[in-house]
Coordinates of C-alpha atoms in Angstrom, one line a residue:
Chain A
X1 CA -188.9 -75.1 7.7
X2 CA -187.9 -72.5 5.0
X3 CA -186.4 -70.2 7.6
X4 CA -184.1 -73.0 8.7
X5 CA -183.0 -73.7 5.1
X6 CA -182.3 -70.1 4.5
X7 CA -180.3 -69.8 7.8
X8 CA -178.3 -72.9 7.0
X9 CA -177.6 -71.6 3.5
X10 CA -176.4 -68.3 5.0
X11 CA -174.2 -70.1 7.5
X12 CA -172.7 -72.3 4.7
X13 CA -172.0 -69.2 2.5
X14 CA -170.3 -67.4 5.5
X15 CA -168.2 -70.5 6.3
X16 CA -167.1 -70.8 2.7
X17 CA -166.1 -67.1 2.6
X18 CA -164.2 -67.5 5.8
X19 CA -162.3 -70.5 4.5
X20 CA -161.5 -68.7 1.2
X21 CA -160.3 -65.6 3.0
X22 CA -158.1 -67.7 5.4
X23 CA -156.6 -69.6 2.5
X24 CA -156.0 -66.4 0.6
X25 CA -154.1 -65.0 3.6
X26 CA -152.0 -68.2 3.7
X27 CA -151.1 -68.1 0.0
X28 CA -150.4 -64.3 0.2
X29 CA -148.0 -64.9 3.1
X30 CA -146.3 -67.7 1.3
X31 CA -146.0 -65.5 -1.8
X32 CA -144.4 -62.7 0.3
X33 CA -141.9 -65.1 1.8
X34 CA -141.1 -66.4 -1.7
X35 CA -140.7 -62.8 -2.9
X36 CA -138.4 -62.0 0.0
X37 CA -136.2 -65.1 -0.8
X38 CA -136.0 -63.8 -4.4
X39 CA -134.8 -60.4 -3.2
X40 CA -132.2 -62.2 -1.1
X41 CA -131.0 -64.2 -4.1
X42 CA -130.6 -61.0 -6.2
X43 CA -128.8 -59.2 -3.4
X44 CA -126.4 -62.2 -3.1
X45 CA -125.8 -62.0 -6.8
X46 CA -124.7 -58.4 -6.4
X47 CA -122.5 -59.1 -3.3
X48 CA -120.8 -61.8 -5.4
X49 CA -119.9 -59.3 -8.1
X50 CA -118.3 -56.8 -5.8
X51 CA -114.9 -58.6 -5.0
X52 CA -114.1 -58.8 -8.8
X53 CA -115.1 -55.2 -9.2
X54 CA -112.9 -54.1 -6.4
X55 CA -110.0 -56.1 -7.7
X56 CA -110.3 -54.5 -11.1
X57 CA -110.4 -51.0 -9.6
X58 CA -107.4 -51.9 -7.4
X59 CA -105.3 -52.6 -10.5
X60 CA -105.6 -48.9 -11.4
X61 CA -106.1 -47.2 -8.1
X62 CA -104.2 -49.3 -5.6
X63 CA -103.6 -46.4 -3.2
X64 CA -107.4 -45.8 -2.6
X65 CA -107.3 -48.4 0.2
X66 CA -109.8 -46.5 2.4
X67 CA -112.5 -46.9 -0.2
X68 CA -111.8 -50.6 -0.8
X69 CA -111.8 -51.3 2.9
X70 CA -115.1 -49.5 3.3
X71 CA -116.7 -51.4 0.4
X72 CA -115.4 -54.7 1.9
X73 CA -116.7 -53.8 5.4
X74 CA -120.1 -52.7 4.3
X75 CA -120.5 -55.6 1.9
X76 CA -119.7 -58.0 4.7
X77 CA -122.3 -56.2 7.0
X78 CA -125.0 -56.3 4.3
X79 CA -124.4 -59.9 3.2
X80 CA -124.3 -60.9 6.9
X81 CA -127.7 -59.3 7.6
X82 CA -130.2 -62.1 8.0
X83 CA -133.0 -60.3 9.8
X84 CA -136.0 -58.5 8.8
X85 CA -136.5 -56.4 5.6
X86 CA -135.9 -53.2 7.7
X87 CA -132.6 -54.6 9.0
X88 CA -131.5 -55.6 5.5
X89 CA -132.5 -52.2 4.1
X90 CA -130.5 -50.5 6.9
X91 CA -127.4 -52.6 6.1
X92 CA -127.8 -51.8 2.4
X93 CA -127.5 -48.0 3.0
X94 CA -123.8 -47.9 3.9
X95 CA -123.0 -50.5 1.3
X96 CA -124.6 -48.4 -1.5
X97 CA -122.8 -45.3 -0.2
X98 CA -119.5 -47.2 -0.3
X99 CA -120.2 -48.4 -3.9
X100 CA -120.9 -44.8 -4.9
X101 CA -117.5 -43.9 -3.5
X102 CA -115.9 -46.7 -5.5
X103 CA -117.5 -45.5 -8.7
X104 CA -116.4 -41.9 -7.9
X105 CA -112.8 -43.3 -7.7
X106 CA -113.3 -45.0 -11.1
X107 CA -114.3 -41.6 -12.6
X108 CA -110.8 -40.4 -12.0
X109 CA -109.1 -43.2 -14.0
X110 CA -109.8 -43.0 -17.8
X111 CA -107.8 -46.3 -18.4
X112 CA -110.0 -48.1 -15.9
X113 CA -113.2 -46.7 -17.5
X114 CA -111.9 -48.3 -20.8
X115 CA -111.1 -51.6 -19.2
X116 CA -113.2 -54.4 -20.8
X117 CA -113.4 -56.4 -17.6
X118 CA -114.6 -53.3 -15.6
X119 CA -117.2 -52.5 -18.3
X120 CA -118.5 -56.1 -18.2
X121 CA -118.7 -56.0 -14.4
X122 CA -120.4 -52.6 -14.6
X123 CA -123.0 -54.0 -17.1
X124 CA -123.6 -57.1 -15.0
X125 CA -124.0 -54.9 -11.9
X126 CA -126.5 -52.7 -13.7
X127 CA -128.5 -55.8 -14.8
X128 CA -128.5 -57.1 -11.2
X129 CA -129.7 -53.7 -9.9
X130 CA -132.7 -53.9 -12.4
X131 CA -133.4 -57.4 -11.1
X132 CA -133.2 -56.2 -7.5
X133 CA -135.5 -53.4 -8.3
X134 CA -138.1 -55.7 -9.9
X135 CA -137.9 -58.2 -7.0
X136 CA -138.3 -55.4 -4.5
X137 CA -141.4 -54.0 -6.3
X138 CA -142.9 -57.5 -6.5
X139 CA -142.3 -58.0 -2.8
X140 CA -143.6 -54.5 -1.8
X141 CA -146.7 -54.8 -4.0
X142 CA -147.6 -58.0 -2.4
X143 CA -146.9 -56.7 1.1
X144 CA -149.1 -53.7 0.3
X145 CA -152.0 -56.0 -0.8
X146 CA -151.6 -58.3 2.2
X147 CA -151.5 -55.4 4.7
X148 CA -154.5 -53.8 3.0
X149 CA -156.5 -57.0 3.6
X150 CA -155.3 -57.2 7.2
X151 CA -156.6 -53.7 7.8
X152 CA -159.9 -53.8 5.9
X153 CA -163.2 -55.3 6.9
X154 CA -164.2 -58.2 6.8
X155 CA -160.8 -59.8 6.2
X156 CA -159.4 -58.1 9.3
X157 CA -161.6 -60.4 11.4
X158 CA -159.9 -63.5 10.0
X159 CA -156.5 -61.8 10.3
X160 CA -157.0 -61.0 14.0
X161 CA -158.3 -64.4 14.9
X162 CA -155.7 -66.3 13.1
X163 CA -152.8 -64.0 14.0
X164 CA -151.9 -62.8 10.5
X165 CA -149.8 -59.7 11.2
X166 CA -148.6 -56.9 8.9
X167 CA -145.4 -57.5 7.0
X168 CA -142.6 -54.9 6.6
X169 CA -141.9 -53.2 3.3
X170 CA -138.3 -53.4 2.0
X171 CA -137.3 -49.8 1.7
X172 CA -133.9 -48.2 1.4
X173 CA -133.0 -45.5 4.0
X174 CA -133.9 -41.9 3.3
X175 CA -130.2 -40.7 3.2
X176 CA -129.3 -43.2 0.5
X177 CA -132.4 -42.4 -1.5
X178 CA -131.7 -38.6 -1.4
X179 CA -128.1 -39.2 -2.5
X180 CA -129.2 -41.2 -5.5
X181 CA -127.7 -44.3 -6.9
X182 CA -123.9 -44.7 -7.6
X183 CA -123.2 -43.9 -11.2
X184 CA -120.3 -43.8 -13.6
X185 CA -120.1 -42.2 -17.0
X186 CA -118.3 -44.1 -19.7
X187 CA -119.2 -41.6 -22.4
X188 CA -116.3 -39.2 -21.8
X189 CA -112.7 -40.3 -22.0
X190 CA -111.5 -37.7 -19.4
X191 CA -111.5 -38.6 -15.8
X192 CA -113.3 -35.4 -14.8
X193 CA -116.6 -36.3 -16.5
X194 CA -119.8 -35.5 -14.7
X195 CA -121.4 -38.6 -13.4
X196 CA -124.5 -39.3 -15.5
X197 CA -127.1 -41.9 -16.4
X198 CA -126.5 -45.2 -18.1
X199 CA -125.4 -48.0 -16.1
X200 CA -125.9 -46.7 -12.6
X201 CA -126.5 -48.9 -9.6
X202 CA -129.2 -48.5 -7.1
X203 CA -130.3 -50.3 -4.0
X204 CA -133.9 -50.0 -5.0
X205 CA -134.4 -46.5 -6.2
X206 CA -136.9 -45.7 -8.9
X207 CA -136.2 -46.8 -12.5
X208 CA -134.5 -44.0 -14.3
X209 CA -136.6 -42.8 -17.3
X210 CA -135.2 -43.7 -20.7
X211 CA -135.0 -41.1 -23.4
X212 CA -136.3 -41.2 -26.9
X213 CA -139.4 -43.2 -26.3
X214 CA -142.8 -42.0 -27.4
X215 CA -144.7 -40.4 -24.7
X216 CA -141.9 -40.7 -22.1
X217 CA -141.3 -38.0 -19.7
X218 CA -144.3 -38.1 -17.4
X219 CA -143.3 -38.6 -13.8
X220 CA -143.7 -42.1 -12.4
X221 CA -146.9 -42.7 -10.4
X222 CA -146.8 -42.4 -6.7
X223 CA -145.7 -45.7 -5.2
X224 CA -147.1 -46.8 -1.8
X225 CA -144.5 -49.6 -1.8
X226 CA -141.8 -47.7 -3.6
X227 CA -139.1 -45.5 -2.5
X228 CA -141.2 -42.5 -1.7
X229 CA -143.6 -44.2 0.6
X230 CA -143.6 -45.5 4.1
X231 CA -145.2 -48.6 5.5
X232 CA -148.6 -48.2 7.0
X233 CA -148.8 -48.0 10.8
Chain B
X1 CA -209.9 -57.7 -58.7
X2 CA -209.0 -57.5 -55.0
X3 CA -206.7 -60.5 -55.4
X4 CA -204.9 -58.9 -58.4
X5 CA -204.4 -55.7 -56.4
X6 CA -202.9 -57.8 -53.6
X7 CA -200.5 -59.4 -56.1
X8 CA -199.3 -56.1 -57.4
X9 CA -198.8 -54.8 -53.9
X10 CA -196.9 -58.0 -53.0
X11 CA -194.6 -57.7 -56.0
X12 CA -193.8 -54.1 -55.1
X13 CA -192.8 -55.2 -51.6
X14 CA -190.5 -57.9 -53.1
X15 CA -189.0 -55.3 -55.5
X16 CA -188.5 -52.8 -52.6
X17 CA -186.8 -55.5 -50.6
X18 CA -184.5 -56.5 -53.4
X19 CA -183.6 -52.8 -54.0
X20 CA -182.9 -52.4 -50.3
X21 CA -180.6 -55.5 -50.2
X22 CA -178.9 -54.4 -53.4
X23 CA -178.4 -50.9 -51.9
X24 CA -176.9 -52.3 -48.7
X25 CA -174.6 -54.5 -50.7
X26 CA -173.5 -51.7 -53.0
X27 CA -173.0 -49.3 -50.1
X28 CA -171.0 -51.9 -48.2
X29 CA -168.9 -52.6 -51.3
X30 CA -168.4 -48.9 -51.9
X31 CA -167.3 -48.4 -48.3
X32 CA -164.9 -51.3 -48.4
X33 CA -163.4 -50.0 -51.7
X34 CA -163.1 -46.5 -50.2
X35 CA -161.3 -47.9 -47.1
X36 CA -159.1 -50.0 -49.4
X37 CA -158.1 -47.1 -51.5
X38 CA -157.5 -44.9 -48.4
X39 CA -155.3 -47.6 -46.9
X40 CA -153.4 -48.0 -50.2
X41 CA -152.7 -44.2 -50.1
X42 CA -151.7 -44.4 -46.4
X43 CA -149.3 -47.2 -47.3
X44 CA -147.7 -45.2 -50.1
X45 CA -147.5 -42.1 -47.9
X46 CA -145.7 -43.9 -45.0
X47 CA -143.6 -46.3 -47.1
X48 CA -145.6 -49.4 -46.1
X49 CA -146.8 -52.2 -48.3
X50 CA -150.5 -52.8 -48.7
X51 CA -152.1 -56.3 -49.2
X52 CA -155.8 -57.1 -49.1
X53 CA -154.9 -60.5 -47.7
X54 CA -153.3 -61.1 -44.3
X55 CA -150.9 -64.0 -44.5
X56 CA -151.1 -67.1 -42.3
X57 CA -148.0 -66.3 -40.3
X58 CA -149.8 -63.2 -38.9
X59 CA -153.1 -65.1 -38.3
X60 CA -151.4 -67.7 -36.1
X61 CA -149.5 -65.4 -33.8
X62 CA -150.0 -66.5 -30.2
X63 CA -151.9 -63.4 -29.2
X64 CA -155.2 -64.1 -27.4
X65 CA -157.3 -61.7 -29.5
X66 CA -156.4 -63.5 -32.7
X67 CA -158.1 -66.7 -31.5
X68 CA -161.1 -65.1 -29.9
X69 CA -164.7 -65.9 -31.1
X70 CA -165.9 -68.7 -33.2
X71 CA -164.4 -67.3 -36.4
X72 CA -162.0 -64.6 -37.3
X73 CA -161.7 -62.7 -40.6
X74 CA -158.5 -60.8 -41.5
X75 CA -158.1 -58.2 -44.2
X76 CA -156.3 -55.0 -45.3
X77 CA -152.7 -55.6 -44.2
X78 CA -150.3 -52.7 -44.0
X79 CA -146.7 -53.8 -43.2
X80 CA -143.2 -52.4 -43.2
X81 CA -141.0 -50.2 -41.1
X82 CA -142.6 -47.2 -39.4
X83 CA -141.1 -45.1 -36.6
X84 CA -138.1 -47.3 -36.4
X85 CA -139.9 -50.6 -35.9
X86 CA -141.2 -53.4 -38.2
X87 CA -144.9 -53.7 -37.8
X88 CA -148.1 -55.0 -39.4
X89 CA -151.5 -53.4 -39.2
X90 CA -154.7 -55.1 -40.2
X91 CA -158.5 -55.2 -39.8
X92 CA -159.8 -58.1 -37.7
X93 CA -163.4 -59.3 -37.4
X94 CA -164.3 -61.5 -34.4
X95 CA -167.4 -63.5 -35.2
X96 CA -169.5 -64.9 -32.4
X97 CA -172.1 -67.5 -33.4
X98 CA -175.2 -68.2 -31.2
X99 CA -177.5 -70.7 -32.8
X100 CA -178.6 -69.3 -36.1
X101 CA -177.6 -65.7 -35.4
X102 CA -174.1 -64.3 -35.2
X103 CA -172.5 -61.0 -34.2
X104 CA -169.4 -59.5 -35.7
X105 CA -167.0 -57.0 -34.1
X106 CA -164.3 -55.3 -36.1
X107 CA -161.0 -54.2 -34.7
X108 CA -158.0 -52.3 -36.0
X109 CA -154.9 -54.2 -34.9
X110 CA -151.2 -53.4 -35.0
X111 CA -148.5 -56.0 -34.1
X112 CA -144.7 -55.8 -33.7
X113 CA -142.0 -57.9 -32.4
X114 CA -140.5 -57.1 -29.0
X115 CA -136.9 -57.7 -27.8
X116 CA -137.9 -60.1 -25.0
X117 CA -139.7 -63.4 -24.6
X118 CA -142.9 -62.6 -22.7
X119 CA -145.6 -64.5 -20.9
X120 CA -149.1 -63.9 -22.1
X121 CA -150.3 -60.6 -20.7
X122 CA -153.2 -58.4 -21.5
X123 CA -153.6 -54.7 -20.4
X124 CA -157.0 -53.1 -20.9
X125 CA -159.3 -50.5 -19.4
X126 CA -160.5 -51.3 -15.9
X127 CA -164.2 -51.8 -15.2
X128 CA -164.9 -50.4 -11.7
X129 CA -167.6 -53.0 -10.9
X130 CA -165.4 -55.9 -12.0
X131 CA -162.5 -54.4 -10.0
X132 CA -164.5 -54.2 -6.8
X133 CA -165.7 -57.9 -7.2
X134 CA -162.2 -59.0 -8.0
X135 CA -160.7 -57.3 -4.9
X136 CA -163.1 -59.2 -2.7
X137 CA -163.3 -62.6 -4.4
X138 CA -160.4 -63.2 -6.7
X139 CA -156.8 -63.0 -7.1
X140 CA -155.4 -59.9 -8.9
X141 CA -151.9 -58.6 -9.7
X142 CA -151.1 -55.8 -7.2
X143 CA -149.4 -52.7 -8.4
X144 CA -148.0 -49.8 -6.4
X145 CA -150.0 -47.1 -8.2
X146 CA -153.6 -46.8 -7.2
X147 CA -154.2 -44.5 -10.1
X148 CA -152.9 -47.2 -12.5
X149 CA -155.0 -49.9 -10.9
X150 CA -158.2 -47.7 -11.2
X151 CA -157.5 -47.1 -14.9
X152 CA -156.1 -50.4 -16.1
X153 CA -156.7 -54.1 -15.6
X154 CA -153.7 -56.5 -16.1
X155 CA -154.4 -60.1 -16.9
X156 CA -151.4 -62.4 -16.5
X157 CA -151.0 -65.9 -15.0
X158 CA -147.5 -65.0 -13.8
X159 CA -147.6 -62.1 -11.3
X160 CA -143.9 -61.8 -11.2
X161 CA -143.8 -61.3 -14.9
X162 CA -146.6 -58.8 -14.8
X163 CA -144.7 -56.8 -12.1
X164 CA -141.5 -56.8 -14.2
X165 CA -143.4 -55.9 -17.4
X166 CA -145.5 -53.1 -16.0
X167 CA -142.9 -51.0 -14.2
X168 CA -143.4 -47.4 -13.0
X169 CA -142.2 -46.1 -16.4
X170 CA -144.6 -48.3 -18.3
X171 CA -147.4 -47.3 -15.9
X172 CA -146.7 -43.7 -16.4
X173 CA -146.7 -44.1 -20.2
X174 CA -150.0 -46.1 -20.1
X175 CA -151.7 -43.5 -18.0
X176 CA -150.6 -40.7 -20.3
X177 CA -151.0 -42.5 -23.7
X178 CA -152.6 -45.9 -23.3
X179 CA -156.2 -45.0 -22.3
X180 CA -158.7 -46.3 -24.9
X181 CA -156.4 -49.0 -26.2
X182 CA -156.0 -52.6 -25.4
X183 CA -152.5 -54.2 -25.3
X184 CA -151.6 -57.9 -25.5
X185 CA -148.2 -59.4 -25.4
X186 CA -147.2 -63.1 -25.9
X187 CA -143.9 -64.7 -26.9
X188 CA -142.0 -62.0 -28.7
X189 CA -145.1 -60.2 -30.1
X190 CA -147.0 -57.2 -29.0
X191 CA -150.5 -56.2 -30.2
X192 CA -152.2 -52.9 -29.8
X193 CA -155.9 -52.6 -30.8
X194 CA -159.2 -50.9 -30.5
X195 CA -162.5 -50.9 -32.4
X196 CA -162.1 -50.4 -36.2
X197 CA -160.7 -46.9 -36.9
X198 CA -160.8 -44.9 -40.0
X199 CA -157.6 -45.0 -42.2
X200 CA -156.6 -41.5 -41.2
X201 CA -156.7 -42.6 -37.5
X202 CA -154.2 -45.4 -38.1
X203 CA -151.2 -43.1 -37.2
X204 CA -152.2 -42.9 -33.5
X205 CA -152.6 -46.7 -33.6
X206 CA -149.1 -47.2 -35.0
X207 CA -147.7 -44.5 -32.7
X208 CA -149.3 -46.2 -29.6
X209 CA -147.8 -49.6 -30.6
X210 CA -144.4 -48.0 -31.0
X211 CA -144.6 -46.2 -27.7
X212 CA -145.7 -49.4 -25.9
X213 CA -142.9 -51.5 -27.3
X214 CA -140.4 -48.7 -26.5
X215 CA -141.5 -48.8 -22.9
X216 CA -141.1 -52.6 -22.3
X217 CA -138.5 -52.7 -19.5
X218 CA -135.0 -54.0 -20.2
X219 CA -135.3 -56.2 -17.2
X220 CA -137.9 -58.4 -18.9
X221 CA -135.4 -59.7 -21.4
X222 CA -132.8 -60.0 -18.5
X223 CA -135.2 -62.2 -16.5
X224 CA -137.1 -64.1 -19.2
X225 CA -134.7 -64.2 -22.1
X226 CA -135.1 -63.4 -25.7
X227 CA -136.1 -66.7 -27.2
X228 CA -138.2 -68.6 -24.8
X229 CA -135.4 -70.8 -23.7
X230 CA -135.9 -69.8 -20.0

C-alpha cells in the first residue's frame, strides 16, 4: 500500500514539474516575442528621425547627394525588413554605415554642427540608440536564458516533445561592429575635428564608458548575447 | 550558621550580577559616546553636518531595508555634500522579535538621490545554493555576464527595468567595487549598506554610494522618467 502511495506521489511531483517547465517555456517565448516587438518599436523610432536629419544636413551640404541617396536607400531596406532578427541585423549594417557617412559629412560643416535643429536631432538619435541598445540586451538576455533551457537537462525533454526551438540573437554584423558607431564631435568649431565620443549612434554596439565616475574604466564583462558573441549552435 | 553563609553567598552573587550589568551598560554607553565623537569629528573633517537623530523624512524613504524587521532604530546622521553629491549616512538597527526574545542587526547606510525614477531593485551578493535552486525552480532576471550572475543577485519585479539599470558598465563597476555591499534603489533614492562599520570606514561607504549613483545608466531616466510620471 505504502509503495503505491510513494509511487503516486512521485508521479504527481514529476507531472507538476513538467507542467511548470512547459508553462515557463511558454512565458519565456512570449517574453522574447514581446522583447522583439520592443526592439522593432525603437528601430522605427530611429527610422522616423532620419528624414528630418537628412533634410537638415541637405540645407548645408546639398551637393552630397550620393550620401543622402545611400541613407534613404538603406533606411528603406532596413525599415522594410520584416523577417527574422538575423535578417533585420543584416539590413541594419548598411544603414548604420550610411549614417556614419552622413555624420562624416556633417563634420565638414561647422555651421551645421552649430545648428540647433541638428543638435536636437542628434541628441534624440543618441537617446534612441541607448533605447535600442537596452531593448537589444533585454531581448538577447532572454534568448540566452531560453536557449540554455532548451539545451540543458531535464528541460530539453519538454522542449523536444513540445517543439520549443532555439531563438536567434539580434546581433549586428561583424563589419559594422569593427567600424564602430557613427559619431560626430560638437566640441570643436572647426570642420576638421576628429570624430570622438559624446552623442554617437550605434546599432547595438557596447555602451561607451563614461569618464569621471568612481571606479570606471574596467572593461565590460564578456557578453554571450552582446556584440562579441555568437549564438549557440 | 549554614543558612547565614548561604545568604552572604547569595548577596555576593546579586552584587556581582549588578556589577556586571552596570559594567555592560557603562561599556555600551562609552562605546556609543566614542562612536558619536568620532562621527562628529568625521563630519567636521568632511564638511558634513552631524545629528544624533535621524529625521522622519529619511526614515520613511521607500527603500525596502528601511521597513524590514519588526522595529527599526535610526541614529547618528551625517548629511551634506560629499564627492559632488548630496547624501545622508546613518546607523540603522533592524529588530526582529520572536515571542519574548528579539535579535538586533546594525547596519551602516548611505542614501542619495538619483537622477531617474526607478523601480524597486535590490542588488546583493549571490548565494550559490539559492542561485542553483532559482535556476531550476523560479524566475530570475537574466544578464549577459556569467561572472556577474555568479557574484550578484538582482531582485526586481520588472525585468526590463533591471536590464536597463544593470548595463555592462554598471556590471563592470559592481564586479570591481561593489562586492561586499548591498544596493537598493526605489523611486529617486539609492541606498548602499553593509553591517555596521567603524567611523573611519565610512569613507569607503560614501565612495561606494557615489560610484554606484555615477554608474546609473542615462537610459534609465530616458525610459522611466525623472519624476514617476511614466
